[in-house]
XYZ file of C-alpha atoms in Angstrom:
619
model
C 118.881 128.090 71.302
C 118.395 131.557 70.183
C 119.473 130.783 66.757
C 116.678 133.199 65.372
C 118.583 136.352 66.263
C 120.605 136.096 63.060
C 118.602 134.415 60.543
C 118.628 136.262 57.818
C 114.679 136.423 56.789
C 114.067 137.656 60.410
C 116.671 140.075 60.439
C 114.329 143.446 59.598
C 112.460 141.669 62.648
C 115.434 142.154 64.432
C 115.960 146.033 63.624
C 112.665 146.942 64.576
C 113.058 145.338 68.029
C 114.996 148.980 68.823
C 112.387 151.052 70.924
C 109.872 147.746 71.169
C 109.810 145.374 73.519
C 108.607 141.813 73.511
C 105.735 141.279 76.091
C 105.190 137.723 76.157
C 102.427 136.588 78.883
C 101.332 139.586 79.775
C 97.864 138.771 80.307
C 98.747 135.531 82.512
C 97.760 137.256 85.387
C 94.808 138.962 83.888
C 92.155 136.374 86.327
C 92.997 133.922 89.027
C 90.756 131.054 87.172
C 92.386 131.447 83.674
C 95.629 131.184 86.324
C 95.160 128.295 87.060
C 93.675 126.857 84.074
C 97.014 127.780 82.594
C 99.309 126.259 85.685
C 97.088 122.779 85.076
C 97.322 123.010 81.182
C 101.323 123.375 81.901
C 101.463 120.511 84.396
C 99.617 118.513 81.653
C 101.571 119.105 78.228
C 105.042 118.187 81.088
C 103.592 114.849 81.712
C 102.248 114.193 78.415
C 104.241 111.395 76.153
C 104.608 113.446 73.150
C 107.741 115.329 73.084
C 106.376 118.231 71.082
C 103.576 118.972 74.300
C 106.509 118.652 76.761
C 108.494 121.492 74.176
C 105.290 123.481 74.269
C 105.437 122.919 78.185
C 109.012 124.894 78.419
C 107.867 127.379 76.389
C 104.943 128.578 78.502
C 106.747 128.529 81.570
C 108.675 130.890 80.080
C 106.060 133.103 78.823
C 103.661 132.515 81.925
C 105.092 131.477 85.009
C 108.066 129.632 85.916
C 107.789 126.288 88.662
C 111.747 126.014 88.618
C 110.885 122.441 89.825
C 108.776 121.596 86.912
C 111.777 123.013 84.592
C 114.449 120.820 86.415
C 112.850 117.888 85.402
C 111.921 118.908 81.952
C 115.813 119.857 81.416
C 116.523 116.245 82.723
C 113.984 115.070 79.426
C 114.984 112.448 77.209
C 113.946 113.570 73.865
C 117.025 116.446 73.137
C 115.184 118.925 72.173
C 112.691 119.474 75.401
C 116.337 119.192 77.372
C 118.236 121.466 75.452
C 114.769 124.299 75.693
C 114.143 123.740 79.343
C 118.002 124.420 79.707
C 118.250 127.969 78.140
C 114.828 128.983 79.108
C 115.644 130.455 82.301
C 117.711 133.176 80.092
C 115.591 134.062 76.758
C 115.575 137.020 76.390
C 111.911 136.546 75.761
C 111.236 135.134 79.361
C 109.512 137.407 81.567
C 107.903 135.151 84.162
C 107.527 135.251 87.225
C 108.129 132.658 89.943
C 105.888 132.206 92.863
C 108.818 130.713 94.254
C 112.275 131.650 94.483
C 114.908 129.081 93.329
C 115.837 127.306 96.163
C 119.935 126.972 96.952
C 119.456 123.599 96.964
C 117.343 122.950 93.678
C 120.427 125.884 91.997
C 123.102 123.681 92.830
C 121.589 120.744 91.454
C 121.304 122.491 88.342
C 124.594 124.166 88.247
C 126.034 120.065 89.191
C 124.506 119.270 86.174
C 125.538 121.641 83.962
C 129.209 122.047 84.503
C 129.361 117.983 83.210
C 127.965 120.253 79.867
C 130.925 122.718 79.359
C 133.854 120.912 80.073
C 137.139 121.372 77.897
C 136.328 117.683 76.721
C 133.053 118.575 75.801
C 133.995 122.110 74.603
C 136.808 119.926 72.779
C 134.669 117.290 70.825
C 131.816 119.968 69.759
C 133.977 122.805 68.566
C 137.253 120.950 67.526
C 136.543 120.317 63.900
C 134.727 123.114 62.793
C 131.696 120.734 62.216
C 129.318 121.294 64.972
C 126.048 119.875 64.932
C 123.522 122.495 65.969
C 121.737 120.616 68.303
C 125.361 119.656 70.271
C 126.244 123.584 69.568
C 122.985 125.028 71.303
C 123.276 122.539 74.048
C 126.770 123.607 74.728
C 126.271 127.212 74.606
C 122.331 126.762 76.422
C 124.559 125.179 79.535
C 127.297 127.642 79.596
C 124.344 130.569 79.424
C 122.414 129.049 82.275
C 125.417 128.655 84.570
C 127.017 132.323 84.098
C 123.129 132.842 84.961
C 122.845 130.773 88.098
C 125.842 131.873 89.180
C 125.902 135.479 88.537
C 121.728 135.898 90.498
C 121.031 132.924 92.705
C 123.013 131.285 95.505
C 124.867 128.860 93.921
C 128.114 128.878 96.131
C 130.679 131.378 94.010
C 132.613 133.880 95.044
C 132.976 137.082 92.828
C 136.701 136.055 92.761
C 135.427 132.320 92.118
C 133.064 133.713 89.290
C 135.527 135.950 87.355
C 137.706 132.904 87.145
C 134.905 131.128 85.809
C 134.461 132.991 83.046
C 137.578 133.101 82.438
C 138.300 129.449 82.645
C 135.053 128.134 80.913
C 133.367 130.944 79.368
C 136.245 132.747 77.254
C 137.084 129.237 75.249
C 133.844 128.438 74.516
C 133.947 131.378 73.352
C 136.604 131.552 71.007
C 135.884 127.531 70.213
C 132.406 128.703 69.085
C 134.326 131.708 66.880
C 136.897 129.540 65.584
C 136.101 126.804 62.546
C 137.429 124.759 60.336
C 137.869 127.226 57.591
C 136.708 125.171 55.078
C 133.034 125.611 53.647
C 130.366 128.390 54.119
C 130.469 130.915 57.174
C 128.039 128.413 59.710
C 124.723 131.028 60.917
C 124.878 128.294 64.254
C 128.843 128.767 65.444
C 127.890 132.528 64.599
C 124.885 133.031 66.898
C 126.755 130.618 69.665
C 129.299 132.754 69.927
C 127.366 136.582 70.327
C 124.826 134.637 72.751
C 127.728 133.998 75.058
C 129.853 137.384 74.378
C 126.751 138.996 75.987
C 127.723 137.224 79.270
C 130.875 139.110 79.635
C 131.331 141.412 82.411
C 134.797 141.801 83.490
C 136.499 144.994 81.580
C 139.456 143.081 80.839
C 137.859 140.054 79.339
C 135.861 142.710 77.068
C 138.746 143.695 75.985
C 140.535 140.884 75.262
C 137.300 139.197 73.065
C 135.878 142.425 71.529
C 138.511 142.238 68.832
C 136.976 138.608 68.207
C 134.009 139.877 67.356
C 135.002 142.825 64.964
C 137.614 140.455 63.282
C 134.276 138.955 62.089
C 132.486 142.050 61.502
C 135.245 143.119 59.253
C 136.050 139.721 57.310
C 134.450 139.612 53.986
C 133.703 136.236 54.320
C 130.623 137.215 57.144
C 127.379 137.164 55.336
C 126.116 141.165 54.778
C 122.487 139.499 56.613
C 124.522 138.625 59.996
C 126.100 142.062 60.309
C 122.599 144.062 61.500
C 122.313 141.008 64.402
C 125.779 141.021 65.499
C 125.827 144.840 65.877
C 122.763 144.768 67.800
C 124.081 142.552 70.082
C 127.502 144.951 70.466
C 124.742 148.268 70.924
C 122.777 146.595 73.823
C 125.459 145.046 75.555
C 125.179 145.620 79.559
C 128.294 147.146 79.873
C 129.638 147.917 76.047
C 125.957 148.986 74.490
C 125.023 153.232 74.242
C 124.091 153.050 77.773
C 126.837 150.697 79.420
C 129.791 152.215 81.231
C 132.344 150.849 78.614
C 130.328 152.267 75.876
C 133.919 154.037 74.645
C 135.671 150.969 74.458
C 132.850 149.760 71.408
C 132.358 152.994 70.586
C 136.187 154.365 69.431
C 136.195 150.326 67.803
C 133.618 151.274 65.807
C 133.238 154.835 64.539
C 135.528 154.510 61.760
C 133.645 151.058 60.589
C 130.112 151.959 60.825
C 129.460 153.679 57.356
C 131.045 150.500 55.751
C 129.066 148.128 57.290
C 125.816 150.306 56.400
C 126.975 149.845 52.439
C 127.849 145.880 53.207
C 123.980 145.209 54.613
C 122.375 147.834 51.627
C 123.920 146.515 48.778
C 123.009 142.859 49.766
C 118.939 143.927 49.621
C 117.079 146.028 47.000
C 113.885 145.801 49.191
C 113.292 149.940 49.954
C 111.572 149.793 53.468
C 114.566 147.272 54.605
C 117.139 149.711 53.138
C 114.895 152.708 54.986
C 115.039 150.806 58.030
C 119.103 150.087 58.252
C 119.847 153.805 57.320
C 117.586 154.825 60.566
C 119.059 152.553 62.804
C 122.427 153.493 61.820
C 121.937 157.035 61.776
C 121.013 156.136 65.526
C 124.207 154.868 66.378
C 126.190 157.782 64.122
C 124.353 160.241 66.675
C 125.546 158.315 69.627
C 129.473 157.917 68.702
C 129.119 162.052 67.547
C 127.423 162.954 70.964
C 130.238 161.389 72.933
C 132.661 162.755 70.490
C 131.370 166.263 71.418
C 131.827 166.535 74.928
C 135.474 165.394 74.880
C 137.672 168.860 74.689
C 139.771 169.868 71.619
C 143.331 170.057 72.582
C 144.801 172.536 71.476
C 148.976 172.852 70.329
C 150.416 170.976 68.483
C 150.623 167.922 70.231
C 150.108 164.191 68.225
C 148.122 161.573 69.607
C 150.687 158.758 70.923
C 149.740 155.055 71.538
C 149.237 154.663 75.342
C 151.513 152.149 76.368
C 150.208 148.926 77.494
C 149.482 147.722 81.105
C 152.400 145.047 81.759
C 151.067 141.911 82.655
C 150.782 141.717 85.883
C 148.904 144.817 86.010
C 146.240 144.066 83.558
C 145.799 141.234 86.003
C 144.988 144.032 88.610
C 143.050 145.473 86.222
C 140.482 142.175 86.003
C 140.680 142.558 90.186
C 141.995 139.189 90.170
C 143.530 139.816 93.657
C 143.313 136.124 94.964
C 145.300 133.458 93.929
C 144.116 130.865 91.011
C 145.064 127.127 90.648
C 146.526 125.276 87.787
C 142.826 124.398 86.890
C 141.638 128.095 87.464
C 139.581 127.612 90.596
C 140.637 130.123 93.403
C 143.271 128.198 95.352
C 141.695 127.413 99.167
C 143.471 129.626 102.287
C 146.079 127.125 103.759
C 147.406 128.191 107.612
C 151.042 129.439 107.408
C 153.087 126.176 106.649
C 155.457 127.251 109.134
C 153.868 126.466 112.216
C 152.094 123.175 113.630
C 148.457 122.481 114.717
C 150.493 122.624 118.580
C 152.673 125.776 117.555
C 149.364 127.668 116.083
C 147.796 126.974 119.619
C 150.703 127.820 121.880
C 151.173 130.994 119.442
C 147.404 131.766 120.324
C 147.848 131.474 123.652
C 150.409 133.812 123.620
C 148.706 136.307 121.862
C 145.982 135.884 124.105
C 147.879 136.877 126.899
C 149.725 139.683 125.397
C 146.184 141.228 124.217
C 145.195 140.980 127.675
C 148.533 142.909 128.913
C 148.342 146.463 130.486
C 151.339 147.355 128.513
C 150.155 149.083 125.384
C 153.094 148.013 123.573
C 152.203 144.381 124.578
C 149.192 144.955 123.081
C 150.289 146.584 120.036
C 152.440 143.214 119.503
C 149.206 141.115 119.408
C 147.640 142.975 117.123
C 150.998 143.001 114.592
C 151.346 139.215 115.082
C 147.818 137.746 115.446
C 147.716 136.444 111.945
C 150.573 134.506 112.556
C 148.853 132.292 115.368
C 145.518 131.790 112.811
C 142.651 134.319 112.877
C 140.761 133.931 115.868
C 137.688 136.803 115.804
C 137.425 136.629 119.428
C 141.181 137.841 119.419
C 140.633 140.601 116.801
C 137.485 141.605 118.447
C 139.022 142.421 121.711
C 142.218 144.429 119.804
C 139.322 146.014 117.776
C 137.777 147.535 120.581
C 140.910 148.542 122.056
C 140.606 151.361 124.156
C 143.997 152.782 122.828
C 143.439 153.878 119.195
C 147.041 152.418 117.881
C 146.400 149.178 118.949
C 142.766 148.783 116.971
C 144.072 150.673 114.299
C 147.621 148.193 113.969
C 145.008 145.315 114.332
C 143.120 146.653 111.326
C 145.848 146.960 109.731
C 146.399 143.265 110.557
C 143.292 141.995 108.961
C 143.530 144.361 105.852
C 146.935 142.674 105.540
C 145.841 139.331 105.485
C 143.415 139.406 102.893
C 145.171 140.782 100.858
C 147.896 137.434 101.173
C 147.515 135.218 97.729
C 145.264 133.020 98.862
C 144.116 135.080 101.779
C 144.900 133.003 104.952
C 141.667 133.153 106.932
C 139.517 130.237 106.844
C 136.142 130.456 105.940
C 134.125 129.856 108.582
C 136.349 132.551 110.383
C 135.826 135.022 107.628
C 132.009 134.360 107.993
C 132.525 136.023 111.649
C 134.799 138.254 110.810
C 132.491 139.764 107.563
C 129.575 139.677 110.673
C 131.699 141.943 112.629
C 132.693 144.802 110.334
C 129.508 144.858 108.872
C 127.822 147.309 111.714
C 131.252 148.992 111.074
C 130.235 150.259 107.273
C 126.659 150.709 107.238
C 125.574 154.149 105.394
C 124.177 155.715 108.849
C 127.970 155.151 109.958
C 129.617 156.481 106.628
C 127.554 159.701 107.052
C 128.231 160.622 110.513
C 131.979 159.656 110.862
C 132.601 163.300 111.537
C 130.364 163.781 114.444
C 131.900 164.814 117.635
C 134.216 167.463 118.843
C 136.970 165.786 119.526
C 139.056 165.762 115.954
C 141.365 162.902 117.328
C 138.358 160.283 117.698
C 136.714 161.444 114.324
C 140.257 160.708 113.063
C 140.634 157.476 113.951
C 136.289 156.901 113.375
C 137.219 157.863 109.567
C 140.086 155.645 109.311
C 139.148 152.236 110.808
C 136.157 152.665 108.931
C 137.482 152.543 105.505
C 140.220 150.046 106.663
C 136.906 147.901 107.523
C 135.494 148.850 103.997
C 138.539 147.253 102.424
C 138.782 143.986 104.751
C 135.422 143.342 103.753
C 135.402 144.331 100.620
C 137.952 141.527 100.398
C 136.522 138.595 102.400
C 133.166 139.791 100.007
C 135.302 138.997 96.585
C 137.191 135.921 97.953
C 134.177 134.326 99.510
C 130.656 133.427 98.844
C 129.577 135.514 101.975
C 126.691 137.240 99.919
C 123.284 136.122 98.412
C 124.974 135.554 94.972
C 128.412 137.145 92.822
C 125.673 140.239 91.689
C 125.244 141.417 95.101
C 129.090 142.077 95.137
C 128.812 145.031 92.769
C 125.805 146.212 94.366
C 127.796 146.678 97.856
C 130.266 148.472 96.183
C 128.519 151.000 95.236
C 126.414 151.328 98.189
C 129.471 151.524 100.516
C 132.800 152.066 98.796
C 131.071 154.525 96.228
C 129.463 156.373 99.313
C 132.732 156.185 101.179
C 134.437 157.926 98.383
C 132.243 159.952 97.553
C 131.463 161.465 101.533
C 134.787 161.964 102.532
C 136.397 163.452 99.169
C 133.448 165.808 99.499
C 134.137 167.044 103.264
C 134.169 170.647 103.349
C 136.076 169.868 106.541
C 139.389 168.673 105.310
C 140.457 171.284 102.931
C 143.754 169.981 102.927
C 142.879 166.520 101.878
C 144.189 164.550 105.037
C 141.798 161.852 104.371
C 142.751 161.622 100.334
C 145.133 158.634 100.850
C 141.866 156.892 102.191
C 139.666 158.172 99.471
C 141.908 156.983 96.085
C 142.454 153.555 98.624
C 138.760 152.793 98.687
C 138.569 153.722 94.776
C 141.036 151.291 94.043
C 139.328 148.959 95.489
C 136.372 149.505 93.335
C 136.075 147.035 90.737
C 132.289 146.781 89.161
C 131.925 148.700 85.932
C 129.317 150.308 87.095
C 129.713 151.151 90.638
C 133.160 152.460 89.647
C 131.199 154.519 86.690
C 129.325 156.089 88.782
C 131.359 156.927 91.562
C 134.209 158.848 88.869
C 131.036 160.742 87.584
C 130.847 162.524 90.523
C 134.774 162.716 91.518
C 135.082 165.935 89.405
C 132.781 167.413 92.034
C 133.583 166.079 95.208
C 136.340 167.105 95.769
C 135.308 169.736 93.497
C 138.037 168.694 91.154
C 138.248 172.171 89.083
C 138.297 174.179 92.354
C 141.072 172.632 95.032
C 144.366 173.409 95.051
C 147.019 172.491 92.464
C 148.712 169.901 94.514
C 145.524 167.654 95.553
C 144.448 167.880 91.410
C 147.668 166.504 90.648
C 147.716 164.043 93.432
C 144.167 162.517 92.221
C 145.068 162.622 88.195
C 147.753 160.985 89.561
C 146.228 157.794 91.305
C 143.435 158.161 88.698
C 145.903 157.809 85.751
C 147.191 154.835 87.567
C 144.309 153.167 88.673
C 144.213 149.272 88.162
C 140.461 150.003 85.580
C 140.676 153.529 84.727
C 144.616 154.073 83.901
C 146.644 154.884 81.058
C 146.123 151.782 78.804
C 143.266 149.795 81.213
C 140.251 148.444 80.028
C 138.040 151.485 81.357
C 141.008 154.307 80.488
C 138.046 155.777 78.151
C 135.576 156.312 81.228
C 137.965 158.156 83.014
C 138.817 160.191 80.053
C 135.095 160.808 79.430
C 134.330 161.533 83.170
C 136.746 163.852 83.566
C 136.166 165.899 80.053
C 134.223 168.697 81.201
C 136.704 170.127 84.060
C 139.747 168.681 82.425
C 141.113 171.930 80.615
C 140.398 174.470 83.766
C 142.549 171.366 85.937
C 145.131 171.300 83.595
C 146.274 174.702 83.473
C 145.937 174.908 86.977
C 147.974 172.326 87.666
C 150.824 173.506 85.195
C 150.742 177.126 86.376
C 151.024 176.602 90.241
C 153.116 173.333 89.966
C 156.521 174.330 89.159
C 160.393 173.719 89.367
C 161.970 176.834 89.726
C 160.462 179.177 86.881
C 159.032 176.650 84.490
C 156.189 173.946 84.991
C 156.999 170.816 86.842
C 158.365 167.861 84.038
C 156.912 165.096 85.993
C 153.590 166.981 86.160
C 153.837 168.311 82.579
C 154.578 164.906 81.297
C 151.516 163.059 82.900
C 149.419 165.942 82.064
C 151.068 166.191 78.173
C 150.227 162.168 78.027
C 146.688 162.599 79.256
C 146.100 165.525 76.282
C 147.415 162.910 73.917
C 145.061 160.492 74.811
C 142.201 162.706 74.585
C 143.528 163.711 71.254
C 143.564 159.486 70.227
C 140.114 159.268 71.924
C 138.478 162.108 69.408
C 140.570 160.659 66.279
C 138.961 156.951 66.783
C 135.424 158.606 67.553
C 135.550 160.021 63.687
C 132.860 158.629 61.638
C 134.703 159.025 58.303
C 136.022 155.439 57.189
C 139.682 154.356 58.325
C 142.213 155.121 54.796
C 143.945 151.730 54.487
């Protein structure tokens, strides 16, 4: 259990970790004989009787090496404490070993079977309930919930991203807020405290962020947190993955706490008189002052005399969007399993294949056409969509794209999975980055039409089969395709000099709507302002993109990453603006549909510079 992160004796310790990193084991490798000296000494203290070797066991595999079949059976131990170390080792933040073997998918599921029996709502239940946690049942609870969102985020345990999110959601988010909860009777306890920042670290999905960030300042802000866990709990905020300085949500944590930072600098120095403590906290804070007033900087000054207004929030629904919970949950919040359309029969589904079948193989174009509109109807069959794909006739491939797009999108998506395992196999030659970047070769602008477009219409089948299905190495390598195709398919075709006119921006904001890791969608609005050169297109197309950007399911007025979009778009946002308003008008005066959206995007960069002031909050 990390516990140590907000002790209070060790919390100067803790300051000073900014700029210094924790080598542990870094001369393990120094000479192959002290190697395997080590490795035996290891294999030694794991079979010894004495609980305390087997303890010192966990801890070198950490710091050494890691034999992830030596760990499994020290986390199966019997004394509690070698279990409950050899459980959270795998994600100290201390642990920089290195395996000479991967985890197998067999020895990952083992764990992860084990684990789950750890952070059930029973177990959650009887730990958390009363406010009177033990700390060894706490740590256990919180090792095995770490571990999981571990195994399943970077090793092939069998999750979808879809399946993952909901995890997190399901398992994650009240452990969470069990672990923040209490009793409210007696001291503040340092062990619910540190349980619940270890697993707010975990989060990744915007909306969750937002949704348990509030948590966490409610604490920062109640009177009744000890001044000695304020320094820990902020550092935790700071170098969060996707809230910390360098995180893509960085505004969300950064507008929460401008206006609270220079009273929680006066809480932690008026609890110590010690001067190179108190010199210590005033340099680390001045550190994050600088950061808030950096980003405060670049965002423009509006001028007029427009007020701020309260963007309204998302409705429901959407902020479901906004999560990219596109696929269906049950009651229990796993993702509910594709069912074939009720309607039909296991005889009916054949005949209707049959049928299809012989339509696809028609002459008649229109016959054709008609398979492709109806072939989900009869139950995927990739042999079937991989004739219509390769359709001689360009409506007919594109109308069975269309098709497949169609159907998974359906809540649950109806293709099975062993058909989606063939049909991910077949688009994948269709989006590869060799592909993306020539689309517009050729002379013949009807064929590079149709290239572009059942390209991206791939991109978003299989961006979909991706996030519904464990079809990748694990739920990480979901964010990483994004960016490597989606982002590049943005990015490539909003930036064709060749299409002036924008005849390929439908497909452009499509594929960014479909974009739903922080950081590939980060980094892919970064660079929106210049492809399609944002400040220098005409007035129509800016509007058009503010537009679908202002609505966007992450990025939109009053989503969980409004601020990045706000931020991204700062340094061409005036120049657009008065573009916009000067050439988009009714009659003599400005456009009111345009002058509205644009009126309500100056008001929330007015909001966004108001929370970024430092100066304290007058209550």
């Amino acid at each position: 259990m990390k516990k140590h992160l907000f002790h209070p004796a060790l919390l100067a310790a803790l300051f000073a970790l900014v700029g210094v990193q924790l080598m542990r084991g870094q001369t393990a490798r120094e000479m192959p004989e002290q190697e395997v000296k080590g490795r035996a000494e290891i294999r030694r203290l794991a079979s010894s009787s004495s609980a305390d070797d087997r303890h010192s066991a966990v801890l070198q595999l950490a710091a050494s090496y890691m034999d992830y079949r030596l760990l499994w059976q020290l986390m199966n131990d019997d004394a509690p404490d070698v279990r409950l170390a050899a459980i959270g080792a795998m994600t100290w933040e201390s642990c920089t070993a290195q395996a000479d073997q991967p985890l197998s998918a067999e020895l990952a599921q083992k764990m992860a079977a084990m684990l789950e029996k750890e952070v059930t709502p029973e177990r959650i239940r009887a730990v958390f309930e009363h406010g009177s946690a033990k700390d060894h049942d706490s740590g256990l609870i919180t090792a095995a919930a770490e571990t999981l969102n571990y195994l399943y985020l970077h090793h092939p345990v069998q999750q979808s991203p879809a399946d993952y999110a909901a995890w997190q959601r399901r398992v994650l988010r009240p452990l969470f807020l069990a672990a923040a909860g209490g009793s409210g009777k007696g001291a503040p306890s340092a062990q619910r405290h540190a349980c619940m920042m270890n697993l707010f670290r975990h989060f990744n999905d915007p909306a969750l962020l937002a949704e348990t960030l509030p948590v966490v300042l409610q604490k920062l802000d109640s009177p009744a947190t000890p001044a000695g866990w304020l320094g820990g709990t902020l550092s935790v905020l700071w170098h969060h993955p996707l809230l910390g300085r360098d995180g893509p949500l960085h505004l969300m944590l950064f507008t929460q706490m401008a206006p609270r930072l220079e009273p929680l600098r006066r809480r932690i120095l008026d609890a110590t008189e010690e001067a190179q403590y108190q010199e210590a906290v005033s340099l680390i804070f001045s550190g994050y002052a600088g950061d808030i007033r950096t980003v405060r900087e670049k965002l423009p000054v509006i001028s007029g005399k427009q007020q701020p207004e309260t963007a309204q929030a998302a409705p429901a629904a959407d902020q479901a969007a906004g999560s990219g919970a596109t696929a269906a949950e049950a009651p229990d919040g796993k993702m509910a399993q594709p069912q074939p359309p009720a309607s039909l029969s296991s005889e009916q589904r054949q005949q209707k294949r049959a049928e299809l079948m012989r339509l696809a193989a028609s002459t008649a174009v229109q016959d054709r056409i008609s398979a492709a509109e109806e072939m989900v109807s009869g139950g995927i069959d990739t042999g079937l969509f991989r004739k219509l794909l390769h359709d001689p006739t360009h409506e007919v491939s594109a109308v069975a794209m269309d098709a497949l797009v169609d159907a998974c999108h359906e809540k649950p998506c109806l293709i099975p999975l062993e058909e989606a395992r063939k049909m991910a196999a077949l688009l994948e030659p269709e989006v590869t980055e060799e592909r993306i970047t020539t689309l517009h070769e050729g002379k013949d602008a009807q064929e590079v039409e149709h290239r572009v477009y059942m390209t991206c219409r791939a991109a978003l089948a299989l961006n979909q089969l991706y996030r519904q299905y464990a079809l990748l190495p694990s739920t990480s390598s979901y964010g990483h395709w994004q960016e490597e195709v989606l982002r590049t398919l943005v990015i490539y075709l909003a930036g064709d000099y060749r299409d002036p006119l924008g005849k390929n921006d439908d497909l452009v904001l499509e594929a960014l709507r479909a974009i739903t890791d922080p950081a590939a969608l980060l980094h892919t609005t970064e660079l929106l302002r210049e492809y399609p050169n944002l400040d220098d297109i005409t007035a129509t197309r800016q509007l058009y993109y503010v537009e679908a950007l202002w609505t966007h399911p992450l990025l939109g007025e009053g989503r969980p990453m409004n601020l990045v979009l706000l931020q991204q778009l700062a340094p061409v946002w005036e120049p657009v603006r008065d573009h916009i308003l000067r050439n988009t008008r009714d009659k003599d005066r400005p456009d009111p549909k345009a002058a509205g959206l644009l009126q309500r995007m100056d008001a929330a960069y007015g909001k966004a510079r108001q929370q970024l002031d430092l100066r304290p909050a007058v209550k």
